[in-house]
C-alpha cells in the first residue's frame, strides 16, 4: 500500500485547522520528523459510538458509564439484572453485521423469555477489511494470546505461485497454534483473497481443528490456499 501512496500507520497529529484554501495539518511521522501540509479536504475515519444517548437510560436503575454506555453480559446481552438487553452496534462489542444479527436473536429471545435467560450463539470471531490487498483476521489475534504458549506459522505471498500468476503477490499470513495441543488458534493476514481464507480458517477454528488435522485436508493446485498450507507446515514443524 505504501508503494502506491504515502502511508504512515504511526503518525502523531500535532495540529489541524481550517484555512482559506483547505485544511492545514501538522504531524510527526513514524521517524519523528515534523511535517506541515495543506490539503483541500480531510476524510477522518475515527470510528463510531453507540447511539444510546436519547433512549433515557438514565431514568432506569442501570449503572451508566461516563460515556453513556452500560455494562452488559457478553453471552446473554443482559444489562445487570434488568430486563434490558443490548444487541448489535448499540453494545459496541463486535460492530459487524453478522454479529449484530446473532445478537438480535439472543437479545430478542432473552427479552421474550425473561427471567429465563440463556447464553446465545457465539461464532468464531472473524473480521475482513475490503482494502486491496485485503486484511482479515479469524479466531484469536496475536495480542490476545499468552506469550510463549503458541507457535506462529508464516507465509509470504511474494513468492506464492497463484498469487504471482494473478500479479497479486503482496502480503503475508501469520497463523497461531497452541504448543500443548497443536490446536489452531487464529490467523492475521494481509494479501490476496483473504476474505475467503478467513472463512475457511474461522470454520477450522470453530471446529477446534489441530494444525495436523488441517494438513490432512485437500489442497488443490494452483490456488492461494497452497500458501496457507505452507504456513500450516511451518507451524507443524515448530510443534514437533
Ligand atoms: C460505513 C460502514 C461500513 C460498514 N461495513 C461493514 C462491513 O463491510 N461488514 C460488516 O459486517 N459490517 C459493516 N458495517 C457495520 C454494520 O453495518 C453494523 O454492524 C450493523 O448494521 C449493525 O446492525 P444493528 O442492527 O445493530 O444497527 P443498525 O443497522 O444501525 O440499525 C439500528 C436501527 O435503529 C434505528 N434507531 C436508532 N435509534 C432509534 C430509536 N431511538 N428508535 C427507533 N429506531 C432507532 C436506526 O435508524 C437504525 O435503522 C459497516 C458500518 C458502516 C457505518
mmCIF file of C-alpha atoms and ligand atoms in Angstrom:
data_model
loop_
_atom_site.group_PDB
_atom_site.id
_atom_site.type_symbol
_atom_site.label_atom_id
_atom_site.label_comp_id
_atom_site.label_asym_id
_atom_site.label_seq_id
_atom_site.Cartn_x
_atom_site.Cartn_y
_atom_site.Cartn_z
ATOM 1 C CA UNK A 1 0.000 0.000 0.000
ATOM 2 C CA UNK A 2 2.842 2.356 0.902
ATOM 3 C CA UNK A 3 4.325 1.770 -2.578
ATOM 4 C CA UNK A 4 1.181 3.269 -4.127
ATOM 5 C CA UNK A 5 0.560 6.276 -1.849
ATOM 6 C CA UNK A 6 2.136 7.886 1.247
ATOM 7 C CA UNK A 7 1.056 5.794 4.238
ATOM 8 C CA UNK A 8 2.016 6.330 7.873
ATOM 9 C CA UNK A 9 0.340 3.996 10.345
ATOM 10 C CA UNK A 10 2.006 5.603 13.351
ATOM 11 C CA UNK A 11 1.854 9.373 12.791
ATOM 12 C CA UNK A 12 1.376 11.834 15.633
ATOM 13 C CA UNK A 13 -1.065 14.591 14.698
ATOM 14 C CA UNK A 14 0.163 17.788 16.334
ATOM 15 C CA UNK A 15 -2.191 20.390 14.830
ATOM 16 C CA UNK A 16 -5.067 20.649 12.373
ATOM 17 C CA UNK A 17 -7.029 23.751 11.410
ATOM 18 C CA UNK A 18 -9.297 25.015 8.646
ATOM 19 C CA UNK A 19 -7.526 27.600 6.484
ATOM 20 C CA UNK A 20 -8.702 29.637 3.491
ATOM 21 C CA UNK A 21 -7.804 27.042 0.840
ATOM 22 C CA UNK A 22 -8.479 23.844 2.789
ATOM 23 C CA UNK A 23 -7.136 22.284 5.952
ATOM 24 C CA UNK A 24 -3.657 22.714 7.378
ATOM 25 C CA UNK A 25 -2.268 19.614 9.076
ATOM 26 C CA UNK A 26 0.908 19.303 11.156
ATOM 27 C CA UNK A 27 2.209 15.904 12.177
ATOM 28 C CA UNK A 28 5.245 13.914 13.186
ATOM 29 C CA UNK A 29 5.954 10.825 11.086
ATOM 30 C CA UNK A 30 6.992 7.440 12.485
ATOM 31 C CA UNK A 31 10.661 8.508 12.336
ATOM 32 C CA UNK A 32 9.886 11.585 14.461
ATOM 33 C CA UNK A 33 10.247 14.060 11.557
ATOM 34 C CA UNK A 34 7.894 17.076 11.611
ATOM 35 C CA UNK A 35 5.676 17.888 8.589
ATOM 36 C CA UNK A 36 3.133 20.562 7.707
ATOM 37 C CA UNK A 37 0.904 20.472 4.615
ATOM 38 C CA UNK A 38 -2.364 21.985 3.433
ATOM 39 C CA UNK A 39 -4.987 19.700 1.885
ATOM 40 C CA UNK A 40 -8.213 20.519 0.064
ATOM 41 C CA UNK A 41 -10.230 18.027 2.097
ATOM 42 C CA UNK A 42 -9.654 15.686 5.069
ATOM 43 C CA UNK A 43 -11.508 12.402 5.417
ATOM 44 C CA UNK A 44 -11.447 11.442 9.095
ATOM 45 C CA UNK A 45 -12.324 7.837 9.961
ATOM 46 C CA UNK A 46 -12.337 7.720 13.729
ATOM 47 C CA UNK A 47 -14.949 5.057 14.448
ATOM 48 C CA UNK A 48 -18.470 5.475 15.816
ATOM 49 C CA UNK A 49 -20.192 5.326 19.159
ATOM 50 C CA UNK A 50 -23.433 3.666 20.225
ATOM 51 C CA UNK A 51 -26.489 5.843 19.736
ATOM 52 C CA UNK A 52 -27.797 5.399 23.288
ATOM 53 C CA UNK A 53 -27.966 8.969 24.495
ATOM 54 C CA UNK A 54 -31.615 9.630 23.638
ATOM 55 C CA UNK A 55 -33.096 6.398 24.987
ATOM 56 C CA UNK A 56 -33.484 7.747 28.527
ATOM 57 C CA UNK A 57 -31.352 5.001 30.113
ATOM 58 C CA UNK A 58 -30.591 7.455 32.930
ATOM 59 C CA UNK A 59 -34.233 7.009 34.029
ATOM 60 C CA UNK A 60 -33.686 3.281 34.646
ATOM 61 C CA UNK A 61 -31.863 1.558 37.510
ATOM 62 C CA UNK A 62 -28.920 0.709 35.192
ATOM 63 C CA UNK A 63 -25.423 1.884 36.110
ATOM 64 C CA UNK A 64 -24.144 4.099 33.299
ATOM 65 C CA UNK A 65 -20.513 4.661 32.309
ATOM 66 C CA UNK A 66 -19.421 8.295 31.844
ATOM 67 C CA UNK A 67 -19.856 7.920 28.035
ATOM 68 C CA UNK A 68 -23.490 6.794 28.454
ATOM 69 C CA UNK A 69 -22.860 3.080 27.774
ATOM 70 C CA UNK A 70 -23.806 0.452 30.337
ATOM 71 C CA UNK A 71 -22.141 -2.847 31.356
ATOM 72 C CA UNK A 72 -23.770 -5.961 29.888
ATOM 73 C CA UNK A 73 -23.140 -9.727 29.800
ATOM 74 C CA UNK A 74 -21.328 -10.705 26.577
ATOM 75 C CA UNK A 75 -23.188 -14.029 26.260
ATOM 76 C CA UNK A 76 -26.750 -13.184 27.389
ATOM 77 C CA UNK A 77 -26.552 -9.456 26.477
ATOM 78 C CA UNK A 78 -28.418 -8.677 29.711
ATOM 79 C CA UNK A 79 -27.656 -5.337 31.387
ATOM 80 C CA UNK A 80 -27.138 -6.063 35.085
ATOM 81 C CA UNK A 81 -30.149 -7.992 36.421
ATOM 82 C CA UNK A 82 -32.600 -5.960 34.421
ATOM 83 C CA UNK A 83 -34.989 -6.880 31.615
ATOM 84 C CA UNK A 84 -32.928 -4.692 29.255
ATOM 85 C CA UNK A 85 -30.754 -6.401 26.599
ATOM 86 C CA UNK A 86 -28.245 -4.694 24.315
ATOM 87 C CA UNK A 87 -27.656 -6.102 20.804
ATOM 88 C CA UNK A 88 -25.586 -5.110 17.790
ATOM 89 C CA UNK A 89 -23.805 -1.799 17.347
ATOM 90 C CA UNK A 90 -25.671 -0.454 20.399
ATOM 91 C CA UNK A 91 -23.396 -2.514 22.681
ATOM 92 C CA UNK A 92 -20.288 -1.718 20.602
ATOM 93 C CA UNK A 93 -18.685 -5.126 21.313
ATOM 94 C CA UNK A 94 -18.359 -6.544 17.768
ATOM 95 C CA UNK A 95 -19.854 -3.902 15.459
ATOM 96 C CA UNK A 96 -20.243 -6.006 12.292
ATOM 97 C CA UNK A 97 -23.387 -7.196 10.572
ATOM 98 C CA UNK A 98 -23.388 -10.961 11.190
ATOM 99 C CA UNK A 99 -22.656 -10.453 14.901
ATOM 100 C CA UNK A 100 -25.461 -7.868 15.160
ATOM 101 C CA UNK A 101 -27.877 -10.383 13.583
ATOM 102 C CA UNK A 102 -26.867 -13.152 16.039
ATOM 103 C CA UNK A 103 -27.082 -10.779 18.970
ATOM 104 C CA UNK A 104 -30.536 -9.630 17.845
ATOM 105 C CA UNK A 105 -31.729 -13.246 18.159
ATOM 106 C CA UNK A 106 -30.110 -13.626 21.584
ATOM 107 C CA UNK A 107 -31.450 -10.336 22.946
ATOM 108 C CA UNK A 108 -34.924 -10.851 21.491
ATOM 109 C CA UNK A 109 -35.207 -14.434 22.771
ATOM 110 C CA UNK A 110 -33.992 -13.496 26.236
ATOM 111 C CA UNK A 111 -36.246 -10.435 26.450
ATOM 112 C CA UNK A 112 -39.245 -12.597 25.476
ATOM 113 C CA UNK A 113 -38.380 -15.397 27.924
ATOM 114 C CA UNK A 114 -37.172 -13.123 30.751
ATOM 115 C CA UNK A 115 -36.340 -14.045 33.511
ATOM 116 C CA UNK A 116 -35.448 -17.481 31.942
ATOM 117 C CA UNK A 117 -32.444 -16.189 30.035
ATOM 118 C CA UNK A 118 -29.575 -18.166 28.483
ATOM 119 C CA UNK A 119 -26.342 -17.535 26.556
ATOM 120 C CA UNK A 120 -26.796 -17.065 22.808
ATOM 121 C CA UNK A 121 -24.740 -18.420 19.910
ATOM 122 C CA UNK A 122 -21.222 -17.001 19.601
ATOM 123 C CA UNK A 123 -19.456 -17.980 16.375
ATOM 124 C CA UNK A 124 -15.709 -17.907 15.678
ATOM 125 C CA UNK A 125 -14.511 -14.287 15.559
ATOM 126 C CA UNK A 126 -13.894 -13.031 12.030
ATOM 127 C CA UNK A 127 -13.103 -9.634 10.575
ATOM 128 C CA UNK A 128 -12.430 -8.506 6.997
ATOM 129 C CA UNK A 129 -11.250 -5.147 5.651
ATOM 130 C CA UNK A 130 -12.042 -4.824 1.946
ATOM 131 C CA UNK A 131 -8.852 -2.985 1.034
ATOM 132 C CA UNK A 132 -6.529 -4.135 -1.763
ATOM 133 C CA UNK A 133 -4.729 -6.217 -0.608
ATOM 134 C CA UNK A 134 -7.402 -7.352 1.839
ATOM 135 C CA UNK A 135 -6.776 -7.515 5.586
ATOM 136 C CA UNK A 136 -8.512 -10.273 7.548
ATOM 137 C CA UNK A 137 -8.499 -11.964 10.951
ATOM 138 C CA UNK A 138 -10.134 -15.150 12.222
ATOM 139 C CA UNK A 139 -10.078 -16.718 15.675
ATOM 140 C CA UNK A 140 -7.774 -15.131 18.229
ATOM 141 C CA UNK A 141 -5.333 -12.323 17.491
ATOM 142 C CA UNK A 142 -1.628 -12.356 18.411
ATOM 143 C CA UNK A 143 -2.293 -9.761 21.098
ATOM 144 C CA UNK A 144 -4.979 -11.977 22.712
ATOM 145 C CA UNK A 145 -2.609 -14.941 23.200
ATOM 146 C CA UNK A 146 -0.344 -15.513 26.224
ATOM 147 C CA UNK A 147 3.306 -15.123 25.132
ATOM 148 C CA UNK A 148 5.188 -18.441 24.958
ATOM 149 C CA UNK A 149 2.052 -20.613 24.726
ATOM 150 C CA UNK A 150 1.861 -20.784 20.928
ATOM 151 C CA UNK A 151 3.905 -21.036 17.727
ATOM 152 C CA UNK A 152 3.499 -18.804 14.652
ATOM 153 C CA UNK A 153 3.336 -20.395 11.190
ATOM 154 C CA UNK A 154 4.193 -17.897 8.458
ATOM 155 C CA UNK A 155 3.898 -17.478 4.727
ATOM 156 C CA UNK A 156 4.731 -14.513 2.489
ATOM 157 C CA UNK A 157 2.591 -14.142 -0.619
ATOM 158 C CA UNK A 158 5.571 -12.615 -2.515
ATOM 159 C CA UNK A 159 6.635 -15.965 -3.929
ATOM 160 C CA UNK A 160 3.310 -17.842 -3.724
ATOM 161 C CA UNK A 161 2.552 -19.442 -7.099
ATOM 162 C CA UNK A 162 -1.078 -18.475 -7.763
ATOM 163 C CA UNK A 163 -0.624 -15.010 -6.226
ATOM 164 C CA UNK A 164 2.283 -14.407 -8.653
ATOM 165 C CA UNK A 165 0.250 -15.549 -11.673
ATOM 166 C CA UNK A 166 -2.505 -13.115 -10.675
ATOM 167 C CA UNK A 167 0.078 -10.318 -10.083
ATOM 168 C CA UNK A 168 -1.292 -10.092 -6.524
ATOM 169 C CA UNK A 169 1.829 -11.415 -4.796
ATOM 170 C CA UNK A 170 1.947 -8.949 -1.923
ATOM 171 C CA UNK A 171 1.258 -9.649 1.709
ATOM 172 C CA UNK A 172 1.743 -12.170 4.485
ATOM 173 C CA UNK A 173 -0.153 -14.567 6.709
ATOM 174 C CA UNK A 174 0.612 -15.463 10.322
ATOM 175 C CA UNK A 175 -1.293 -18.300 11.971
ATOM 176 C CA UNK A 176 -1.081 -19.346 15.599
ATOM 177 C CA UNK A 177 -1.169 -22.846 17.087
ATOM 178 C CA UNK A 178 -1.259 -23.939 20.716
ATOM 179 C CA UNK A 179 2.063 -25.529 21.756
ATOM 180 C CA UNK A 180 0.435 -28.042 24.109
ATOM 181 C CA UNK A 181 -2.426 -29.359 21.926
ATOM 182 C CA UNK A 182 -1.462 -28.285 18.394
ATOM 183 C CA UNK A 183 -4.862 -26.611 18.096
ATOM 184 C CA UNK A 184 -5.226 -23.854 15.539
ATOM 185 C CA UNK A 185 -5.857 -20.634 17.493
ATOM 186 C CA UNK A 186 -6.174 -17.850 14.958
ATOM 187 C CA UNK A 187 -4.826 -16.058 11.912
ATOM 188 C CA UNK A 188 -3.945 -12.499 10.930
ATOM 189 C CA UNK A 189 -3.201 -11.727 7.287
ATOM 190 C CA UNK A 190 -2.933 -9.151 4.541
ATOM 191 C CA UNK A 191 -2.925 -10.447 0.985
ATOM 192 C CA UNK A 192 -4.956 -11.686 -1.975
ATOM 193 C CA UNK A 193 -8.432 -13.181 -1.387
ATOM 194 C CA UNK A 194 -8.005 -13.201 2.376
ATOM 195 C CA UNK A 195 -11.799 -12.793 2.796
ATOM 196 C CA UNK A 196 -12.071 -16.418 1.616
ATOM 197 C CA UNK A 197 -9.129 -17.705 3.675
ATOM 198 C CA UNK A 198 -10.740 -16.009 6.710
ATOM 199 C CA UNK A 199 -13.920 -18.065 6.250
ATOM 200 C CA UNK A 200 -12.010 -21.320 5.783
ATOM 201 C CA UNK A 201 -9.962 -20.627 8.898
ATOM 202 C CA UNK A 202 -12.874 -19.356 11.011
ATOM 203 C CA UNK A 203 -14.619 -22.667 10.276
ATOM 204 C CA UNK A 204 -11.482 -24.612 11.236
ATOM 205 C CA UNK A 205 -11.227 -22.580 14.451
ATOM 206 C CA UNK A 206 -14.855 -23.223 15.370
ATOM 207 C CA UNK A 207 -14.353 -26.950 14.643
ATOM 208 C CA UNK A 208 -11.384 -26.827 17.091
ATOM 209 C CA UNK A 209 -9.089 -28.414 14.499
ATOM 210 C CA UNK A 210 -5.399 -29.013 15.098
ATOM 211 C CA UNK A 211 -2.732 -27.978 12.609
ATOM 212 C CA UNK A 212 -2.144 -31.651 11.714
ATOM 213 C CA UNK A 213 -5.864 -32.235 11.077
ATOM 214 C CA UNK A 214 -5.915 -29.166 8.830
ATOM 215 C CA UNK A 215 -2.927 -30.522 6.889
ATOM 216 C CA UNK A 216 -4.901 -33.740 6.297
ATOM 217 C CA UNK A 217 -7.484 -31.702 4.318
ATOM 218 C CA UNK A 218 -7.153 -31.439 0.494
ATOM 219 C CA UNK A 219 -5.354 -28.526 -1.203
ATOM 220 C CA UNK A 220 -5.835 -28.051 -4.959
ATOM 221 C CA UNK A 221 -3.136 -26.691 -7.297
ATOM 222 C CA UNK A 222 -2.578 -23.875 -8.223
ATOM 223 C CA UNK A 223 -4.507 -21.908 -5.574
ATOM 224 C CA UNK A 224 -3.856 -19.329 -2.874
ATOM 225 C CA UNK A 225 -4.731 -21.951 -0.246
ATOM 226 C CA UNK A 226 -1.366 -23.588 -1.030
ATOM 227 C CA UNK A 227 0.126 -20.542 0.717
ATOM 228 C CA UNK A 228 -1.966 -21.409 3.769
ATOM 229 C CA UNK A 229 -0.556 -24.950 3.596
ATOM 230 C CA UNK A 230 2.978 -23.510 3.687
ATOM 231 C CA UNK A 231 2.120 -21.622 6.894
ATOM 232 C CA UNK A 232 0.480 -24.738 8.400
ATOM 233 C CA UNK A 233 3.597 -26.797 7.594
ATOM 234 C CA UNK A 234 5.747 -24.087 9.177
ATOM 235 C CA UNK A 235 3.633 -24.268 12.355
ATOM 236 C CA UNK A 236 3.665 -28.097 12.318
ATOM 237 C CA UNK A 237 7.484 -28.136 12.089
ATOM 238 C CA UNK A 238 7.713 -25.897 15.155
ATOM 239 C CA UNK A 239 5.204 -28.047 17.075
ATOM 240 C CA UNK A 240 7.270 -31.233 16.591
HETATM 241 C C1 LIG B 1 -19.600 2.734 6.617
HETATM 242 C C2 LIG B 1 -19.872 1.399 7.260
HETATM 243 C C3 LIG B 1 -19.366 0.249 6.664
HETATM 244 C C4 LIG B 1 -19.605 -0.995 7.239
HETATM 245 N N1 LIG B 1 -19.108 -2.108 6.625
HETATM 246 C C5 LIG B 1 -19.378 -3.311 7.153
HETATM 247 C C6 LIG B 1 -18.913 -4.487 6.513
HETATM 248 O O1 LIG B 1 -18.230 -4.449 5.487
HETATM 249 N N2 LIG B 1 -19.221 -5.687 7.054
HETATM 250 C C7 LIG B 1 -19.953 -5.783 8.206
HETATM 251 O O2 LIG B 1 -20.215 -6.906 8.662
HETATM 252 N N3 LIG B 1 -20.407 -4.685 8.845
HETATM 253 C C8 LIG B 1 -20.132 -3.452 8.350
HETATM 254 N N4 LIG B 1 -20.584 -2.334 8.979
HETATM 255 C C9 LIG B 1 -21.263 -2.485 10.277
HETATM 256 C C10 LIG B 1 -22.706 -2.926 10.142
HETATM 257 O O3 LIG B 1 -23.371 -2.066 9.235
HETATM 258 C C11 LIG B 1 -23.341 -2.842 11.530
HETATM 259 O O4 LIG B 1 -22.575 -3.621 12.444
HETATM 260 C C12 LIG B 1 -24.779 -3.336 11.550
HETATM 261 O O5 LIG B 1 -25.561 -2.603 10.649
HETATM 262 C C13 LIG B 1 -25.352 -3.201 12.958
HETATM 263 O O6 LIG B 1 -26.690 -3.573 12.963
HETATM 264 P P1 LIG B 1 -27.638 -3.026 14.097
HETATM 265 O O7 LIG B 1 -28.982 -3.623 13.825
HETATM 266 O O8 LIG B 1 -27.015 -3.248 15.432
HETATM 267 O O9 LIG B 1 -27.687 -1.436 13.915
HETATM 268 P P2 LIG B 1 -28.174 -0.587 12.674
HETATM 269 O O10 LIG B 1 -28.036 -1.339 11.386
HETATM 270 O O11 LIG B 1 -27.517 0.739 12.819
HETATM 271 O O12 LIG B 1 -29.730 -0.441 12.934
HETATM 272 C C14 LIG B 1 -30.227 0.345 14.001
HETATM 273 C C15 LIG B 1 -31.546 0.946 13.552
HETATM 274 O O13 LIG B 1 -32.182 1.547 14.694
HETATM 275 C C16 LIG B 1 -32.700 2.812 14.309
HETATM 276 N N5 LIG B 1 -32.790 3.598 15.542
HETATM 277 C C17 LIG B 1 -31.803 4.226 16.220
HETATM 278 N N6 LIG B 1 -32.305 4.848 17.317
HETATM 279 C C18 LIG B 1 -33.600 4.579 17.331
HETATM 280 C C19 LIG B 1 -34.663 4.942 18.216
HETATM 281 N N7 LIG B 1 -34.462 5.682 19.315
HETATM 282 N N8 LIG B 1 -35.901 4.492 17.942
HETATM 283 C C20 LIG B 1 -36.130 3.710 16.845
HETATM 284 N N9 LIG B 1 -35.159 3.351 15.969
HETATM 285 C C21 LIG B 1 -33.930 3.785 16.215
HETATM 286 C C22 LIG B 1 -31.705 3.326 13.290
HETATM 287 O O14 LIG B 1 -32.308 4.305 12.472
HETATM 288 C C23 LIG B 1 -31.359 2.050 12.514
HETATM 289 O O15 LIG B 1 -32.272 1.811 11.474
HETATM 290 C C24 LIG B 1 -20.355 -1.084 8.434
HETATM 291 C C25 LIG B 1 -20.856 0.069 9.025
HETATM 292 C C26 LIG B 1 -20.623 1.299 8.454
HETATM 293 C C27 LIG B 1 -21.193 2.528 9.114
#
